[in-house]
CSV table of C-alpha atoms in Angstrom, one decimal:
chain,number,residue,atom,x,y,z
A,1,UNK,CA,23.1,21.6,12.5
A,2,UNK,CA,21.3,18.5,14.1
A,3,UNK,CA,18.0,18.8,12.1
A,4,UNK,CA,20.4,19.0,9.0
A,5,UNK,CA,22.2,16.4,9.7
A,6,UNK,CA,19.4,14.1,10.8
A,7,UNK,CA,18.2,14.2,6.8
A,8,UNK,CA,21.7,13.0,5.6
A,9,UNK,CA,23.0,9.7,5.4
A,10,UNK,CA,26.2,8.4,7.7
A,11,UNK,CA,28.7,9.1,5.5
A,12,UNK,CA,27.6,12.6,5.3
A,13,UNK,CA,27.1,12.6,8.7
A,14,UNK,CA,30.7,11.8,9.8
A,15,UNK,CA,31.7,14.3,7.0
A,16,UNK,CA,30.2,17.4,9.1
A,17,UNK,CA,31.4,15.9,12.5
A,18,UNK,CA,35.2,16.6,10.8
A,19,UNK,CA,33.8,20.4,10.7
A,20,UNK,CA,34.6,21.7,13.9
A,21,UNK,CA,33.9,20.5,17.5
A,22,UNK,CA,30.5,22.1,18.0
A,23,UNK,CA,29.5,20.3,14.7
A,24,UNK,CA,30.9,16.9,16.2
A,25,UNK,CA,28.6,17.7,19.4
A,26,UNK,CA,25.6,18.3,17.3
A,27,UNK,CA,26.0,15.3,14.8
A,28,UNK,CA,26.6,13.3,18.1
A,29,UNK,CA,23.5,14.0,19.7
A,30,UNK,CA,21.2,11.0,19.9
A,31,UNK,CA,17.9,12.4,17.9
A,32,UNK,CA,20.2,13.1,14.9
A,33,UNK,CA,20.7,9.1,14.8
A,34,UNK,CA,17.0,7.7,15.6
A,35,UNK,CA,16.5,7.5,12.1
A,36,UNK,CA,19.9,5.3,10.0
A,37,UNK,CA,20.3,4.7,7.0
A,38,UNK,CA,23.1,2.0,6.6
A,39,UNK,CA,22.7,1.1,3.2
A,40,UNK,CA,25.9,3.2,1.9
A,41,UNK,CA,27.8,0.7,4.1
A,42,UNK,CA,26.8,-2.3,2.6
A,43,UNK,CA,30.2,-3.5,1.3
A,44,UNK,CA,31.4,-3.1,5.0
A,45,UNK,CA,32.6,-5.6,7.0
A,46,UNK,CA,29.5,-6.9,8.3
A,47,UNK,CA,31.0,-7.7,12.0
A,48,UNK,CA,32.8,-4.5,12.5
A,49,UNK,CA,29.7,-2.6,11.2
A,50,UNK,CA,27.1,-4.4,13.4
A,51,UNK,CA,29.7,-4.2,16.5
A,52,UNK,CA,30.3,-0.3,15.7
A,53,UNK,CA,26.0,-0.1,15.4
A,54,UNK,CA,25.6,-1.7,18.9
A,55,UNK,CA,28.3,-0.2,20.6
A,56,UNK,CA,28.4,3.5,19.9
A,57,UNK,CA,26.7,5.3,22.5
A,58,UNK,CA,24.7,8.3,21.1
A,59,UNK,CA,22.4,5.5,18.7
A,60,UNK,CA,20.8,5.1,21.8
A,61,UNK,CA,17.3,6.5,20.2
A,62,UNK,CA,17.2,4.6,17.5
A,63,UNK,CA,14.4,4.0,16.0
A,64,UNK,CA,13.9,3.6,12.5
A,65,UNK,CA,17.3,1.2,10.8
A,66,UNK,CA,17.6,0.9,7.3
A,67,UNK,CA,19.7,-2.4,6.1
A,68,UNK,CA,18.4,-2.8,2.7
A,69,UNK,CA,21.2,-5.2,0.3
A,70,UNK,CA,23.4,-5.2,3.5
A,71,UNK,CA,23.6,-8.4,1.8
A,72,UNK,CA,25.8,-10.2,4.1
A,73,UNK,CA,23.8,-9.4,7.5
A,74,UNK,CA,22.6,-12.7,8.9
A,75,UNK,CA,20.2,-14.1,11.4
A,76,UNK,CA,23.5,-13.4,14.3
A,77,UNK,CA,23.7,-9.8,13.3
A,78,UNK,CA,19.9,-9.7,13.2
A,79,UNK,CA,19.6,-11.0,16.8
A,80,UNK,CA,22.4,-8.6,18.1
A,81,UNK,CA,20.8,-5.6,17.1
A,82,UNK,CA,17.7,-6.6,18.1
A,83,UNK,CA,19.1,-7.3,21.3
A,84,UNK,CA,20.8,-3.7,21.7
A,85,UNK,CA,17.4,-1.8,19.9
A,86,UNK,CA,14.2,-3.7,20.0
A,87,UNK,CA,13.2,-1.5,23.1
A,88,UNK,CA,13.0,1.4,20.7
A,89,UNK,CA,12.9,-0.1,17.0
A,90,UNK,CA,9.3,0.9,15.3
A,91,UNK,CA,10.8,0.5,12.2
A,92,UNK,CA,13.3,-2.4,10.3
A,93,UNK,CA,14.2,-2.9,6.9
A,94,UNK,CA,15.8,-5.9,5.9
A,95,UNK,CA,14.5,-5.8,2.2
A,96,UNK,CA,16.9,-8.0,0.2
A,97,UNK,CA,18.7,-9.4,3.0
A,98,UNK,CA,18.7,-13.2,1.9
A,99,UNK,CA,21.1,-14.6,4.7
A,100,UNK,CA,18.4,-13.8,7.1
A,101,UNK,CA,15.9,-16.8,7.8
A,102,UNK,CA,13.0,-17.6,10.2
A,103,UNK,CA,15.5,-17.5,13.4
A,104,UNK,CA,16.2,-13.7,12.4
A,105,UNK,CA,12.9,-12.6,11.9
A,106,UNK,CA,11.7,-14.8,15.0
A,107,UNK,CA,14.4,-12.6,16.9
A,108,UNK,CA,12.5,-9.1,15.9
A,109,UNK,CA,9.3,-10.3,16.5
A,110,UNK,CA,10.2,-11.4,20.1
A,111,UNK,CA,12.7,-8.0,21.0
A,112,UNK,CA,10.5,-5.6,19.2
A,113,UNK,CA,7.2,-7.0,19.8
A,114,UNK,CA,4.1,-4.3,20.1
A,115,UNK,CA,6.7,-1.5,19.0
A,116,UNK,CA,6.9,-2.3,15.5
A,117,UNK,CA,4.8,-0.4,12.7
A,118,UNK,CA,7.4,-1.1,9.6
A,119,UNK,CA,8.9,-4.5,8.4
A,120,UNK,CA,10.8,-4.8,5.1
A,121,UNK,CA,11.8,-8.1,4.0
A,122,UNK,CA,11.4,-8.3,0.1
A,123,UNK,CA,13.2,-11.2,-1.3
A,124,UNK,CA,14.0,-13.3,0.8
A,125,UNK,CA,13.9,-17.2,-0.3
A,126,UNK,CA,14.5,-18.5,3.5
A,127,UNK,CA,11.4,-16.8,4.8
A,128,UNK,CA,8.8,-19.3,6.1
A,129,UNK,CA,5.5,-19.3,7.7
A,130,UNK,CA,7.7,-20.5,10.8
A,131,UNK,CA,8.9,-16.8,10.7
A,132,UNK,CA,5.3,-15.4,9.7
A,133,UNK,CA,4.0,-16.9,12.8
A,134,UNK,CA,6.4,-15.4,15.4
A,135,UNK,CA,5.6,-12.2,13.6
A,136,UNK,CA,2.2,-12.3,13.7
A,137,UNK,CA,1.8,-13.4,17.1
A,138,UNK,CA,4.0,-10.6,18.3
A,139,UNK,CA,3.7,-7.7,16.6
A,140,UNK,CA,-0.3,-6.9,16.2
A,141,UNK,CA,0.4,-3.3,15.7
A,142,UNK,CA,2.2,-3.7,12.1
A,143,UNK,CA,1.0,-1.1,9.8
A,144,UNK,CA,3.3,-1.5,6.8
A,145,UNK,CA,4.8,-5.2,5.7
A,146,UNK,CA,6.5,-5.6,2.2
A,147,UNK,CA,6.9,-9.5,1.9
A,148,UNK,CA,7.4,-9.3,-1.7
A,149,UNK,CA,9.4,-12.1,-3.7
A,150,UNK,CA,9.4,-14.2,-0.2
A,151,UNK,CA,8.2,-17.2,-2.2
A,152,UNK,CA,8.6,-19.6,0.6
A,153,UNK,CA,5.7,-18.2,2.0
A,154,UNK,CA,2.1,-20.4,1.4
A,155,UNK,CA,-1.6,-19.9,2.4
A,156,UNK,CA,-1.4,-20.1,5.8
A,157,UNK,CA,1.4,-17.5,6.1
A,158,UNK,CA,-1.5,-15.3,4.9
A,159,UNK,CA,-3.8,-16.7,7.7
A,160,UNK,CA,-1.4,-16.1,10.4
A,161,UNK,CA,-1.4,-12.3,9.1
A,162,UNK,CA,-4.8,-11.6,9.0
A,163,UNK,CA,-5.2,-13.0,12.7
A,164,UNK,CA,-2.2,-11.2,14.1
A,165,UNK,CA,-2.1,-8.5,12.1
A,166,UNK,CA,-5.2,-6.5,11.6
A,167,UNK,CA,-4.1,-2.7,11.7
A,168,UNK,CA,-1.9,-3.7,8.3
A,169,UNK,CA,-2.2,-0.4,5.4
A,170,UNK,CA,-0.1,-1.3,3.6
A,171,UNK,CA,1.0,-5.2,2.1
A,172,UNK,CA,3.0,-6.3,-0.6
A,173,UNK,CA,3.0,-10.0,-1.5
A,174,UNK,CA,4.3,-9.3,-5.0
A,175,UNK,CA,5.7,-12.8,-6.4
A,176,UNK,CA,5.0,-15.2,-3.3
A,177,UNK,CA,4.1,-17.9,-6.0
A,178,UNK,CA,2.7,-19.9,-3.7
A,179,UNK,CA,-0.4,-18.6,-2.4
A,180,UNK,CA,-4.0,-19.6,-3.6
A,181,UNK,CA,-7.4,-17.9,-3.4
A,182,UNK,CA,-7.8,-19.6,-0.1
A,183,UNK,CA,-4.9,-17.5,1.5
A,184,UNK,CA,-5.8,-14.1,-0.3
A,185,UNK,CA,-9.6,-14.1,1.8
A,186,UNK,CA,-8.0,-14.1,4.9
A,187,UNK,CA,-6.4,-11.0,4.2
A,188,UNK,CA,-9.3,-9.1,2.8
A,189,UNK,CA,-11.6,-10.6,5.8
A,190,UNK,CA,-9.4,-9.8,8.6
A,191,UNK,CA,-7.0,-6.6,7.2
A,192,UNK,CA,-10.0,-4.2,6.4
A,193,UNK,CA,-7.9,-1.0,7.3
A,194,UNK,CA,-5.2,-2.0,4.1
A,195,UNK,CA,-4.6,1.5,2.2
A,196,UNK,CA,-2.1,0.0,-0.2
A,197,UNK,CA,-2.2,-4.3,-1.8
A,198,UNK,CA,0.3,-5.9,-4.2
A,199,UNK,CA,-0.6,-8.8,-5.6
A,200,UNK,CA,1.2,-8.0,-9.0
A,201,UNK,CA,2.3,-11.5,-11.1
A,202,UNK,CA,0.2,-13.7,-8.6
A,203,UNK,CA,-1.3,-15.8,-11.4
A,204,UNK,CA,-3.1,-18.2,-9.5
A,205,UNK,CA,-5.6,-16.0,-7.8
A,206,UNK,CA,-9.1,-16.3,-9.5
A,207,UNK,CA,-12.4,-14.3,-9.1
A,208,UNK,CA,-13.2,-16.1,-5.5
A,209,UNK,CA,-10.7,-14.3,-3.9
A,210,UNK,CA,-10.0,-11.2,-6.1
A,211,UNK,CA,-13.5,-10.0,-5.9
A,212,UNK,CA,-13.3,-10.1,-2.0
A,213,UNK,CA,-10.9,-7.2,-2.3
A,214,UNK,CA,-14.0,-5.1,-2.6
A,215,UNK,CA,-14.2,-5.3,1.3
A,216,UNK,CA,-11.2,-3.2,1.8
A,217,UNK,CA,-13.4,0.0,1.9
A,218,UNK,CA,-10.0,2.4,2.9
A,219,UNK,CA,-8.1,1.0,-0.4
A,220,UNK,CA,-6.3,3.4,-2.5
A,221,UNK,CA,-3.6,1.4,-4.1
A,222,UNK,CA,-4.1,-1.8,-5.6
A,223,UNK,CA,-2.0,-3.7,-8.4
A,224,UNK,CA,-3.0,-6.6,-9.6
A,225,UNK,CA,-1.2,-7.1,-12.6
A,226,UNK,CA,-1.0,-10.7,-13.4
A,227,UNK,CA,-3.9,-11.7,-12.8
A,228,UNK,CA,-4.9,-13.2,-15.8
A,229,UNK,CA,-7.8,-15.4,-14.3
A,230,UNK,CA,-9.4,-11.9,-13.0
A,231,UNK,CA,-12.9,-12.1,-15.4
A,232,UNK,CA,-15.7,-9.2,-15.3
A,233,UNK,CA,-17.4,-10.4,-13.0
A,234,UNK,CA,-14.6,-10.3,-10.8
A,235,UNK,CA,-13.8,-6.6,-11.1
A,236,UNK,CA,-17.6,-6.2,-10.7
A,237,UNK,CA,-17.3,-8.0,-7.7
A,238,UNK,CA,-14.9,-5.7,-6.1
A,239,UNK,CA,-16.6,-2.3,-7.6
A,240,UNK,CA,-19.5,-3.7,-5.5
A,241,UNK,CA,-18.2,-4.7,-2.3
A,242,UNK,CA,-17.1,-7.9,-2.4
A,243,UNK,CA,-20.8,-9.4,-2.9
């Protein structure tokens, strides 16, 4: 019953407690709840859900919290859970959660710190590099950050990144409209274990920095669509190395 019911979502979670009382006793257990997925509640009353999150006992273990379009979280709610988790939390996602600014993501960085691997925080408008710099100079073990549509974000956002931030695989900067060739390099000097780079509708990279790319010699996935300042001798660049 608990390895079932870890692979189902809360609703269906609370549906098998109703079962029986040994049912209730396994969906309760705490490894059941490491990983949650939240984003069936997202029309919930945001205080009630993030008091019920922080104050029921077996989500002790959690680990891995999933708050994609829980719309109405903010930098508060952010802070508390933080507060309650961030000794365990390895993995956040906060994709489309636009109330949350710098403060919010200053919170994670500080209360999760070394532990966390995953960060989600597409589209977000009130991201800065204020918040890119608490991350980066607190959580050096990020492997996975999707940043895409945060179009507050500039060059030195990118720089931050590549200094704190080396064991990245995987980065999405999809629509941050306002980075130039001289934020891109940092990434592709400093990142070289990236797997996975979107740089899709990023029109103002040219050959400079998007023939650089060809130092990222563990790259599977790359999308630069967009790029319509890419020439041949770009893409030769990057079938070559980067030289």
């Amino acid at each position: 019953v608990r390895r079932v019911a870890a692979h189902l979502g809360c609703a269906d979670r609370y549906r098998m407690a109703a079962v029986c009382r040994n049912w209730r006793t396994a969906v309760r257990h705490p490894d059941v709840w490491a990983v949650t997925d939240l984003r069936s509640c997202r029309n919930k009353n945001i205080d009630v859900l993030v008091e019920a999150l922080c104050t029921t006992p077996w989500l002790s273990h959690l680990t891995d919290l999933n708050l994609e379009f829980v719309s109405s979280v903010q930098d508060v709610h952010v802070e508390e859970i933080v507060s309650r988790f961030g000794a365990r939390l390895s993995r956040l996602n906060l994709n489309g959660c636009q109330k949350v600014s710098d403060t919010g993501l200053a919170a994670v960085a500080k209360l999760c710190g070394q532990r966390l691997s995953h960060l989600g925080i597409y589209w977000n408008l009130k991201l800065t590099e204020k918040g890119i710099e608490a991350l980066a100079g607190s959580c050096p073990n990020l492997v996975h950050l999707n940043l895409s549509g945060c179009k507050g974000l500039n060059d030195r956002s990118l720089a931050l990144i590549g200094k704190g931030c080396k064991r990245l695989e995987l980065l999405d900067i999809t629509r941050c409209v306002k980075l130039s060739d001289d934020g891109l390099v940092h990434i592709t000097g400093s990142c070289l274990d990236l797997q996975v780079l979107n740089l899709y509708a990023i029109s103002t990279f040219t050959d400079r920095s998007l023939g650089s790319i060809g130092r990222l010699k563990h790259l599977r996935v790359l999308d630069m669509c967009g790029m319509h300042l890419l020439t041949d001798e770009g893409l030769q660049m990057i079938a070559e190395g980067g030289e």
